[in-house]
Amino acid sequence: MIPCRNDCYDFLLIGFRVIHGIAEYLASASYVKFVGYIVCVKTGNALKTDELKLLMNKQTVTDETFERVDLPITGMTCAACVKRIERSLSKVSGVQKADVNLATERATIEYNPAVTNKTEFKKAVEEIGYGVREIITKEENEADAQAEVREDEYKKLRQKFIIAAVLSLPVLVIAMSHGRIEFLNFDGVNWLQFVLTTPVVFYCGWQFYRGAWLALKHFSPDMNTLIAIGTGTAYLYSTAATVAPRVFMTSTEHHAMPPPVYFEAASVIITLILLGRMLEARAKGRTGEAIRRLLNLQPKKARVIREGKEFDLAVEEVLKGDIVIVRPGEKIPVDGVVEEGFSVVDESMLTGESLPVEKNRGDEVFGATINKTGSFKFKATKVGRETALQQIVKLVQEAQGSKAPIARLADVVSGIFTPVVICIAIITFIIWFFVSPTETRFTMALVNFVSVLIIACPCALGLATPTAIMVGTGRGAENGVLIKSGESLELAHKIQTAVLDKTGTITKGQPALTDVLTNENENEFLRLVASAERTSEHPLGESIVRHAVEKNLQLSETKNFKAIAGHGIEAVVDGKNLLLGNLKLMHDHKIELNGFERRAATLSIEGKTPMFVAIDGELTGVLAVADEIKPESKAAISALKNMNIEVAMITGDNQRTAEAVAKQVGINRILAEVLPEDKANEIKRLQEENKIVCMVGDGINDAPALAQSNVGIAIGTGTDVAIESADITLIKGDLRGVVTAIRLSKATIRTVKQNLFWAFVYNIIGIPIAAGLLYPFTGWLLSPVLASAAMAMSSVSVVTNSLRLRSFNPN
């Protein structure tokens, strides 16, 4: 199949958008305001402020505090639904802004509580045929309720799809046989097709007809309208031809076979559309997992001291000022400040950084982080919704709610295409009714009317995008790239800036021993240090021990081990006194540095953590530990640059460490020392530069930024929350998967444009022929049989073109 030129597609699209834009402007508030102004000028009367507000159907409120509410909406199927609900909500007095998100199925409304309330919003939504689920204030219950609703929707669609597929298959076989299979060529074959197709239309496809009716009631046709018109016309005509076949025969056809029927068009189209809706419902059903997983990170209980006694309380009962006890291995229940004790806390779930943080008196601790070593007491300063974890939950919810759904081209086009086709079909019927011979005028008019509607059936238009998306996402999975939705795949090809998290994305996310600087025998030096660190629980010490074990060094027993809080350790190994720690520890013990301080400073500049080692009072070496860069990171970043994509790195690390890593992988734009709650804000700033931004990360702290970005890509080796918040997941944790995802997106969207071009051209050429345009010149009329064949051919061409994506090569 020869692919079309994208500029041909763009030319057609411009025409549709111009017409659609004019129609939208005529219905817009700006146009109403303009008309109001003209009326005032013509009449010579000043338009009062209240009258203007009434004309705009909107009450302007200044210096008032607006509130925000999220309404869970049910019944949405396409971008046209989103527009319809937004318009209805915007007309409610007191509403400042209404945004509807198709992916999360939520309406976010900013309003003046002194003027309106949630009851009015619910009424506005239900009046146009949609529903509002009961609002549950507690996050856990709301997340569970939403998941239950989506799972129920998926099960219903799956049941309808299975029934439709089972009933449609024999109808399709009968239709494709064209009377050549003997045992299918019997007198009641049309009645058999009628019996098999009727449940598909009235049970399996009822939602499309209901949606089409609601769309027509509000003068906003969508894909449901196209589906209903195409399948409904085919079904009604076929039913009529089955019940009264002689009505559809001309005077020369009285002894011929019964007229052809098109039950397969109705049943198969409904089956295919149900399959697409089912897959979409399955993908949307996972959007709430991120919030539930975040909330599950928080411990359920907390050990609190009140009036000198210890109590185990539910975490919701912890109050500000309570003294909380945390033992080794336990999760910290709420945010607070250490009052007594010392420990090392794993904050990777919050900061994304692999190295645990030492906590002394006066240091802050955060809920849901893990206490690794010692026991300590802290004073609760933030509880409930104020904790860092709950703030991240809120950021994820807001980012997901503010992300505008990508408009589906087919829905935009259908708003123009559908009424035009109906008008053409009606005009065709009228013309043929008056120009045909008296005895055949109704039959010829009806047959040509049906031919127009059947050839304009939205099968090719409806299959153009989902088939390419399905093949593209399948091919992506084969290459280790999991794409959660067609919208994500569609937008990925427009990415202009890729923001990469440092730890766990560019780097391995695990501290490793990188340098051993000593004047002694390196293996013996390393063996002594690893033996001393074997008793320690500090992650830096663990990396040294792990390295020594990998080198098969025989470690010795340690005596007189002592951990010096915040500085290092002391120990005796093989009769030698070892002192291992930071520079301050060396100064406190008055150890001469012997020139090692300059070498340690170089290591620090390279973003590594140096540790000094003194044996028997003499400094004998320095070791360095760092989060190593993944071997494939540099090649992936280079490939992104070659695609004219700006690459930036974001991290909570200090500027010096960030610059050292960025220099090694070739990144120029660095966003360092960024707090978890600020990562989403950094993405927003880039988006304010009119850039399509991709965020790549692996930690819980990346979840808000992943949700805020235009396309969020999670490293599969990261946390479940990051994966659930992202639009695309890389199974292998390899940054080259980002390159694959973008290349796959470009190939898929190119195929979608080709499919839509052929679908449009097919209708542009086929509809006039079906209407009889060539009859005065050639005597040709397009029968419904040929119209059905043309419709099938257009669908086959679209699917065949989509299948070419199976040969996609990511390299």
PDB file of N, CA, C and O in Angstrom, residues 360-417:
ATOM      1  N   ASN A 360      19.677  13.374  63.557  1.00  0.00           N
ATOM      2  CA  ASN A 360      20.043  13.706  64.928  1.00  0.00           C
ATOM      3  C   ASN A 360      18.963  14.604  65.525  1.00  0.00           C
ATOM      4  O   ASN A 360      17.995  14.969  64.856  1.00  0.00           O
ATOM      5  N   ARG A 361      19.150  14.987  66.748  1.00  0.00           N
ATOM      6  CA  ARG A 361      18.208  15.885  67.426  1.00  0.00           C
ATOM      7  C   ARG A 361      18.049  17.173  66.614  1.00  0.00           C
ATOM      8  O   ARG A 361      19.040  17.781  66.203  1.00  0.00           O
ATOM      9  N   GLY A 362      16.799  17.559  66.387  1.00  0.00           N
ATOM     10  CA  GLY A 362      16.525  18.778  65.637  1.00  0.00           C
ATOM     11  C   GLY A 362      16.292  18.566  64.149  1.00  0.00           C
ATOM     12  O   GLY A 362      15.829  19.482  63.463  1.00  0.00           O
ATOM     13  N   ASP A 363      16.591  17.363  63.632  1.00  0.00           N
ATOM     14  CA  ASP A 363      16.389  17.086  62.205  1.00  0.00           C
ATOM     15  C   ASP A 363      14.931  16.728  61.920  1.00  0.00           C
ATOM     16  O   ASP A 363      14.242  16.136  62.761  1.00  0.00           O
ATOM     17  N   GLU A 364      14.493  17.057  60.712  1.00  0.00           N
ATOM     18  CA  GLU A 364      13.127  16.730  60.295  1.00  0.00           C
ATOM     19  C   GLU A 364      13.036  15.287  59.825  1.00  0.00           C
ATOM     20  O   GLU A 364      13.960  14.773  59.189  1.00  0.00           O
ATOM     21  N   VAL A 365      11.924  14.641  60.126  1.00  0.00           N
ATOM     22  CA  VAL A 365      11.614  13.317  59.580  1.00  0.00           C
ATOM     23  C   VAL A 365      10.242  13.383  58.916  1.00  0.00           C
ATOM     24  O   VAL A 365       9.422  14.244  59.252  1.00  0.00           O
ATOM     25  N   PHE A 366      10.015  12.470  57.961  1.00  0.00           N
ATOM     26  CA  PHE A 366       8.804  12.547  57.156  1.00  0.00           C
ATOM     27  C   PHE A 366       8.038  11.228  57.194  1.00  0.00           C
ATOM     28  O   PHE A 366       8.626  10.141  57.202  1.00  0.00           O
ATOM     29  N   GLY A 367       6.718  11.336  57.202  1.00  0.00           N
ATOM     30  CA  GLY A 367       5.855  10.167  57.237  1.00  0.00           C
ATOM     31  C   GLY A 367       6.066   9.253  56.047  1.00  0.00           C
ATOM     32  O   GLY A 367       6.305   9.702  54.933  1.00  0.00           O
ATOM     33  N   ALA A 368       5.981   7.938  56.309  1.00  0.00           N
ATOM     34  CA  ALA A 368       6.108   6.860  55.320  1.00  0.00           C
ATOM     35  C   ALA A 368       7.553   6.541  54.952  1.00  0.00           C
ATOM     36  O   ALA A 368       7.810   5.598  54.217  1.00  0.00           O
ATOM     37  N   THR A 369       8.537   7.313  55.462  1.00  0.00           N
ATOM     38  CA  THR A 369       9.937   6.934  55.270  1.00  0.00           C
ATOM     39  C   THR A 369      10.290   5.841  56.278  1.00  0.00           C
ATOM     40  O   THR A 369       9.575   5.628  57.262  1.00  0.00           O
ATOM     41  N   ILE A 370      11.411   5.135  56.048  1.00  0.00           N
ATOM     42  CA  ILE A 370      11.728   3.932  56.829  1.00  0.00           C
ATOM     43  C   ILE A 370      12.938   4.165  57.730  1.00  0.00           C
ATOM     44  O   ILE A 370      14.002   4.578  57.259  1.00  0.00           O
ATOM     45  N   ASN A 371      12.765   3.898  59.004  1.00  0.00           N
ATOM     46  CA  ASN A 371      13.858   3.990  59.969  1.00  0.00           C
ATOM     47  C   ASN A 371      14.737   2.744  59.836  1.00  0.00           C
ATOM     48  O   ASN A 371      14.271   1.621  60.024  1.00  0.00           O
ATOM     49  N   LYS A 372      16.009   2.942  59.526  1.00  0.00           N
ATOM     50  CA  LYS A 372      16.885   1.807  59.216  1.00  0.00           C
ATOM     51  C   LYS A 372      17.597   1.228  60.438  1.00  0.00           C
ATOM     52  O   LYS A 372      17.710   0.023  60.578  1.00  0.00           O
ATOM     53  N   THR A 373      18.120   2.094  61.327  1.00  0.00           N
ATOM     54  CA  THR A 373      19.014   1.574  62.372  1.00  0.00           C
ATOM     55  C   THR A 373      18.494   1.830  63.781  1.00  0.00           C
ATOM     56  O   THR A 373      17.782   1.011  64.348  1.00  0.00           O
ATOM     57  N   GLY A 374      18.834   2.996  64.364  1.00  0.00           N
ATOM     58  CA  GLY A 374      18.529   3.225  65.770  1.00  0.00           C
ATOM     59  C   GLY A 374      17.090   3.590  66.042  1.00  0.00           C
ATOM     60  O   GLY A 374      16.294   3.864  65.142  1.00  0.00           O
ATOM     61  N   SER A 375      16.767   3.612  67.345  1.00  0.00           N
ATOM     62  CA  SER A 375      15.443   4.026  67.795  1.00  0.00           C
ATOM     63  C   SER A 375      15.503   5.498  68.186  1.00  0.00           C
ATOM     64  O   SER A 375      16.512   5.971  68.705  1.00  0.00           O
ATOM     65  N   PHE A 376      14.431   6.234  67.917  1.00  0.00           N
ATOM     66  CA  PHE A 376      14.427   7.649  68.301  1.00  0.00           C
ATOM     67  C   PHE A 376      12.997   8.105  68.575  1.00  0.00           C
ATOM     68  O   PHE A 376      12.025   7.435  68.226  1.00  0.00           O
ATOM     69  N   LYS A 377      12.920   9.272  69.213  1.00  0.00           N
ATOM     70  CA  LYS A 377      11.638   9.898  69.486  1.00  0.00           C
ATOM     71  C   LYS A 377      11.567  11.212  68.723  1.00  0.00           C
ATOM     72  O   LYS A 377      12.570  11.924  68.611  1.00  0.00           O
ATOM     73  N   PHE A 378      10.377  11.515  68.209  1.00  0.00           N
ATOM     74  CA  PHE A 378      10.232  12.801  67.520  1.00  0.00           C
ATOM     75  C   PHE A 378       8.897  13.437  67.868  1.00  0.00           C
ATOM     76  O   PHE A 378       7.943  12.752  68.278  1.00  0.00           O
ATOM     77  N   LYS A 379       8.845  14.741  67.699  1.00  0.00           N
ATOM     78  CA  LYS A 379       7.634  15.508  67.980  1.00  0.00           C
ATOM     79  C   LYS A 379       6.857  15.720  66.685  1.00  0.00           C
ATOM     80  O   LYS A 379       7.401  16.219  65.703  1.00  0.00           O
ATOM     81  N   ALA A 380       5.595  15.314  66.671  1.00  0.00           N
ATOM     82  CA  ALA A 380       4.769  15.439  65.467  1.00  0.00           C
ATOM     83  C   ALA A 380       4.488  16.906  65.181  1.00  0.00           C
ATOM     84  O   ALA A 380       4.015  17.644  66.052  1.00  0.00           O
ATOM     85  N   THR A 381       4.804  17.340  63.960  1.00  0.00           N
ATOM     86  CA  THR A 381       4.561  18.722  63.550  1.00  0.00           C
ATOM     87  C   THR A 381       3.515  18.831  62.438  1.00  0.00           C
ATOM     88  O   THR A 381       2.843  19.848  62.313  1.00  0.00           O
ATOM     89  N   LYS A 382       3.382  17.764  61.617  1.00  0.00           N
ATOM     90  CA  LYS A 382       2.384  17.779  60.545  1.00  0.00           C
ATOM     91  C   LYS A 382       1.673  16.436  60.534  1.00  0.00           C
ATOM     92  O   LYS A 382       2.317  15.385  60.467  1.00  0.00           O
ATOM     93  N   VAL A 383       0.372  16.480  60.612  1.00  0.00           N
ATOM     94  CA  VAL A 383      -0.428  15.256  60.650  1.00  0.00           C
ATOM     95  C   VAL A 383      -1.534  15.348  59.609  1.00  0.00           C
ATOM     96  O   VAL A 383      -1.814  16.415  59.055  1.00  0.00           O
ATOM     97  N   GLY A 384      -2.186  14.190  59.349  1.00  0.00           N
ATOM     98  CA  GLY A 384      -3.308  14.175  58.413  1.00  0.00           C
ATOM     99  C   GLY A 384      -2.922  14.634  57.025  1.00  0.00           C
ATOM    100  O   GLY A 384      -1.913  14.198  56.455  1.00  0.00           O
ATOM    101  N   ARG A 385      -3.687  15.568  56.478  1.00  0.00           N
ATOM    102  CA  ARG A 385      -3.471  16.053  55.118  1.00  0.00           C
ATOM    103  C   ARG A 385      -2.262  16.967  54.990  1.00  0.00           C
ATOM    104  O   ARG A 385      -1.911  17.372  53.883  1.00  0.00           O
ATOM    105  N   GLU A 386      -1.635  17.326  56.117  1.00  0.00           N
ATOM    106  CA  GLU A 386      -0.494  18.249  56.065  1.00  0.00           C
ATOM    107  C   GLU A 386       0.823  17.539  55.807  1.00  0.00           C
ATOM    108  O   GLU A 386       1.818  18.184  55.486  1.00  0.00           O
ATOM    109  N   THR A 387       0.875  16.223  55.954  1.00  0.00           N
ATOM    110  CA  THR A 387       2.139  15.511  55.814  1.00  0.00           C
ATOM    111  C   THR A 387       2.655  15.575  54.383  1.00  0.00           C
ATOM    112  O   THR A 387       1.907  15.827  53.435  1.00  0.00           O
ATOM    113  N   ALA A 388       3.958  15.333  54.233  1.00  0.00           N
ATOM    114  CA  ALA A 388       4.581  15.385  52.906  1.00  0.00           C
ATOM    115  C   ALA A 388       3.949  14.365  51.963  1.00  0.00           C
ATOM    116  O   ALA A 388       3.727  14.646  50.778  1.00  0.00           O
ATOM    117  N   LEU A 389       3.632  13.167  52.498  1.00  0.00           N
ATOM    118  CA  LEU A 389       3.032  12.130  51.656  1.00  0.00           C
ATOM    119  C   LEU A 389       1.662  12.579  51.149  1.00  0.00           C
ATOM    120  O   LEU A 389       1.345  12.435  49.970  1.00  0.00           O
ATOM    121  N   GLN A 390       0.850  13.146  52.038  1.00  0.00           N
ATOM    122  CA  GLN A 390      -0.470  13.595  51.632  1.00  0.00           C
ATOM    123  C   GLN A 390      -0.386  14.763  50.649  1.00  0.00           C
ATOM    124  O   GLN A 390      -1.232  14.906  49.761  1.00  0.00           O
ATOM    125  N   GLN A 391       0.635  15.583  50.783  1.00  0.00           N
ATOM    126  CA  GLN A 391       0.822  16.674  49.823  1.00  0.00           C
ATOM    127  C   GLN A 391       1.182  16.134  48.445  1.00  0.00           C
ATOM    128  O   GLN A 391       0.754  16.667  47.418  1.00  0.00           O
ATOM    129  N   ILE A 392       1.967  15.055  48.422  1.00  0.00           N
ATOM    130  CA  ILE A 392       2.288  14.428  47.134  1.00  0.00           C
ATOM    131  C   ILE A 392       1.024  13.837  46.516  1.00  0.00           C
ATOM    132  O   ILE A 392       0.792  13.951  45.315  1.00  0.00           O
ATOM    133  N   VAL A 393       0.186  13.202  47.366  1.00  0.00           N
ATOM    134  CA  VAL A 393      -1.092  12.674  46.876  1.00  0.00           C
ATOM    135  C   VAL A 393      -1.912  13.790  46.243  1.00  0.00           C
ATOM    136  O   VAL A 393      -2.461  13.652  45.143  1.00  0.00           O
ATOM    137  N   LYS A 394      -1.963  14.919  46.915  1.00  0.00           N
ATOM    138  CA  LYS A 394      -2.735  16.055  46.407  1.00  0.00           C
ATOM    139  C   LYS A 394      -2.161  16.560  45.086  1.00  0.00           C
ATOM    140  O   LYS A 394      -2.902  16.864  44.144  1.00  0.00           O
ATOM    141  N   LEU A 395      -0.829  16.615  44.999  1.00  0.00           N
ATOM    142  CA  LEU A 395      -0.191  17.084  43.765  1.00  0.00           C
ATOM    143  C   LEU A 395      -0.496  16.155  42.596  1.00  0.00           C
ATOM    144  O   LEU A 395      -0.753  16.602  41.479  1.00  0.00           O
ATOM    145  N   VAL A 396      -0.467  14.847  42.871  1.00  0.00           N
ATOM    146  CA  VAL A 396      -0.775  13.885  41.802  1.00  0.00           C
ATOM    147  C   VAL A 396      -2.216  14.065  41.328  1.00  0.00           C
ATOM    148  O   VAL A 396      -2.494  14.086  40.132  1.00  0.00           O
ATOM    149  N   GLN A 397      -3.127  14.229  42.287  1.00  0.00           N
ATOM    150  CA  GLN A 397      -4.540  14.403  41.932  1.00  0.00           C
ATOM    151  C   GLN A 397      -4.751  15.673  41.111  1.00  0.00           C
ATOM    152  O   GLN A 397      -5.467  15.673  40.109  1.00  0.00           O
ATOM    153  N   GLU A 398      -4.113  16.764  41.539  1.00  0.00           N
ATOM    154  CA  GLU A 398      -4.290  18.026  40.825  1.00  0.00           C
ATOM    155  C   GLU A 398      -3.672  17.976  39.434  1.00  0.00           C
ATOM    156  O   GLU A 398      -4.239  18.479  38.467  1.00  0.00           O
ATOM    157  N   ALA A 399      -2.492  17.361  39.343  1.00  0.00           N
ATOM    158  CA  ALA A 399      -1.835  17.272  38.043  1.00  0.00           C
ATOM    159  C   ALA A 399      -2.649  16.421  37.076  1.00  0.00           C
ATOM    160  O   ALA A 399      -2.796  16.760  35.902  1.00  0.00           O
ATOM    161  N   GLN A 400      -3.191  15.318  37.588  1.00  0.00           N
ATOM    162  CA  GLN A 400      -4.015  14.469  36.729  1.00  0.00           C
ATOM    163  C   GLN A 400      -5.299  15.185  36.323  1.00  0.00           C
ATOM    164  O   GLN A 400      -5.743  15.096  35.185  1.00  0.00           O
ATOM    165  N   GLY A 401      -5.880  15.931  37.258  1.00  0.00           N
ATOM    166  CA  GLY A 401      -7.124  16.621  36.955  1.00  0.00           C
ATOM    167  C   GLY A 401      -6.950  17.776  35.989  1.00  0.00           C
ATOM    168  O   GLY A 401      -7.857  18.120  35.242  1.00  0.00           O
ATOM    169  N   SER A 402      -5.759  18.416  35.991  1.00  0.00           N
ATOM    170  CA  SER A 402      -5.551  19.579  35.133  1.00  0.00           C
ATOM    171  C   SER A 402      -5.022  19.205  33.756  1.00  0.00           C
ATOM    172  O   SER A 402      -4.926  20.053  32.884  1.00  0.00           O
ATOM    173  N   LYS A 403      -4.674  17.946  33.583  1.00  0.00           N
ATOM    174  CA  LYS A 403      -4.143  17.524  32.282  1.00  0.00           C
ATOM    175  C   LYS A 403      -5.283  17.424  31.275  1.00  0.00           C
ATOM    176  O   LYS A 403      -6.143  16.560  31.381  1.00  0.00           O
ATOM    177  N   ALA A 404      -5.279  18.303  30.291  1.00  0.00           N
ATOM    178  CA  ALA A 404      -6.374  18.324  29.307  1.00  0.00           C
ATOM    179  C   ALA A 404      -6.299  17.097  28.408  1.00  0.00           C
ATOM    180  O   ALA A 404      -5.236  16.718  27.947  1.00  0.00           O
ATOM    181  N   PRO A 405      -7.447  16.457  28.151  1.00  0.00           N
ATOM    182  CA  PRO A 405      -7.445  15.301  27.252  1.00  0.00           C
ATOM    183  C   PRO A 405      -7.164  15.722  25.818  1.00  0.00           C
ATOM    184  O   PRO A 405      -7.557  16.795  25.383  1.00  0.00           O
ATOM    185  N   ILE A 406      -6.485  14.861  25.117  1.00  0.00           N
ATOM    186  CA  ILE A 406      -6.169  15.152  23.724  1.00  0.00           C
ATOM    187  C   ILE A 406      -7.435  14.992  22.885  1.00  0.00           C
ATOM    188  O   ILE A 406      -8.095  13.962  22.933  1.00  0.00           O
ATOM    189  N   ALA A 407      -7.784  16.025  22.135  1.00  0.00           N
ATOM    190  CA  ALA A 407      -8.997  15.972  21.304  1.00  0.00           C
ATOM    191  C   ALA A 407      -8.841  14.900  20.239  1.00  0.00           C
ATOM    192  O   ALA A 407      -7.821  14.814  19.561  1.00  0.00           O
ATOM    193  N   ARG A 408      -9.874  14.107  20.093  1.00  0.00           N
ATOM    194  CA  ARG A 408      -9.833  13.048  19.094  1.00  0.00           C
ATOM    195  C   ARG A 408     -10.350  13.580  17.771  1.00  0.00           C
ATOM    196  O   ARG A 408     -11.471  14.094  17.671  1.00  0.00           O
ATOM    197  N   LEU A 409      -9.516  13.444  16.769  1.00  0.00           N
ATOM    198  CA  LEU A 409      -9.838  14.020  15.460  1.00  0.00           C
ATOM    199  C   LEU A 409     -11.160  13.499  14.918  1.00  0.00           C
ATOM    200  O   LEU A 409     -11.957  14.248  14.352  1.00  0.00           O
ATOM    201  N   ALA A 410     -11.409  12.219  15.095  1.00  0.00           N
ATOM    202  CA  ALA A 410     -12.641  11.639  14.543  1.00  0.00           C
ATOM    203  C   ALA A 410     -13.878  12.300  15.123  1.00  0.00           C
ATOM    204  O   ALA A 410     -14.882  12.486  14.425  1.00  0.00           O
ATOM    205  N   ASP A 411     -13.839  12.671  16.418  1.00  0.00           N
ATOM    206  CA  ASP A 411     -14.987  13.326  17.033  1.00  0.00           C
ATOM    207  C   ASP A 411     -15.186  14.731  16.489  1.00  0.00           C
ATOM    208  O   ASP A 411     -16.313  15.181  16.304  1.00  0.00           O
ATOM    209  N   VAL A 412     -14.078  15.446  16.258  1.00  0.00           N
ATOM    210  CA  VAL A 412     -14.173  16.791  15.693  1.00  0.00           C
ATOM    211  C   VAL A 412     -14.742  16.725  14.281  1.00  0.00           C
ATOM    212  O   VAL A 412     -15.646  17.478  13.913  1.00  0.00           O
ATOM    213  N   VAL A 413     -14.204  15.803  13.489  1.00  0.00           N
ATOM    214  CA  VAL A 413     -14.653  15.665  12.109  1.00  0.00           C
ATOM    215  C   VAL A 413     -16.112  15.232  12.052  1.00  0.00           C
ATOM    216  O   VAL A 413     -16.899  15.706  11.221  1.00  0.00           O
ATOM    217  N   SER A 414     -16.501  14.331  12.968  1.00  0.00           N
ATOM    218  CA  SER A 414     -17.874  13.818  12.937  1.00  0.00           C
ATOM    219  C   SER A 414     -18.892  14.910  13.163  1.00  0.00           C
ATOM    220  O   SER A 414     -20.027  14.830  12.676  1.00  0.00           O
ATOM    221  N   GLY A 415     -18.508  15.950  13.915  1.00  0.00           N
ATOM    222  CA  GLY A 415     -19.427  17.049  14.136  1.00  0.00           C
ATOM    223  C   GLY A 415     -19.803  17.755  12.846  1.00  0.00           C
ATOM    224  O   GLY A 415     -20.891  18.321  12.731  1.00  0.00           O
ATOM    225  N   ILE A 416     -18.928  17.753  11.861  1.00  0.00           N
ATOM    226  CA  ILE A 416     -19.200  18.346  10.546  1.00  0.00           C
ATOM    227  C   ILE A 416     -19.675  17.279   9.575  1.00  0.00           C
ATOM    228  O   ILE A 416     -20.621  17.475   8.807  1.00  0.00           O
ATOM    229  N   PHE A 417     -19.010  16.120   9.631  1.00  0.00           N
ATOM    230  CA  PHE A 417     -19.238  15.070   8.639  1.00  0.00           C
ATOM    231  C   PHE A 417     -20.649  14.479   8.715  1.00  0.00           C
ATOM    232  O   PHE A 417     -21.327  14.308   7.702  1.00  0.00           O
TER     233      PHE A 417
END
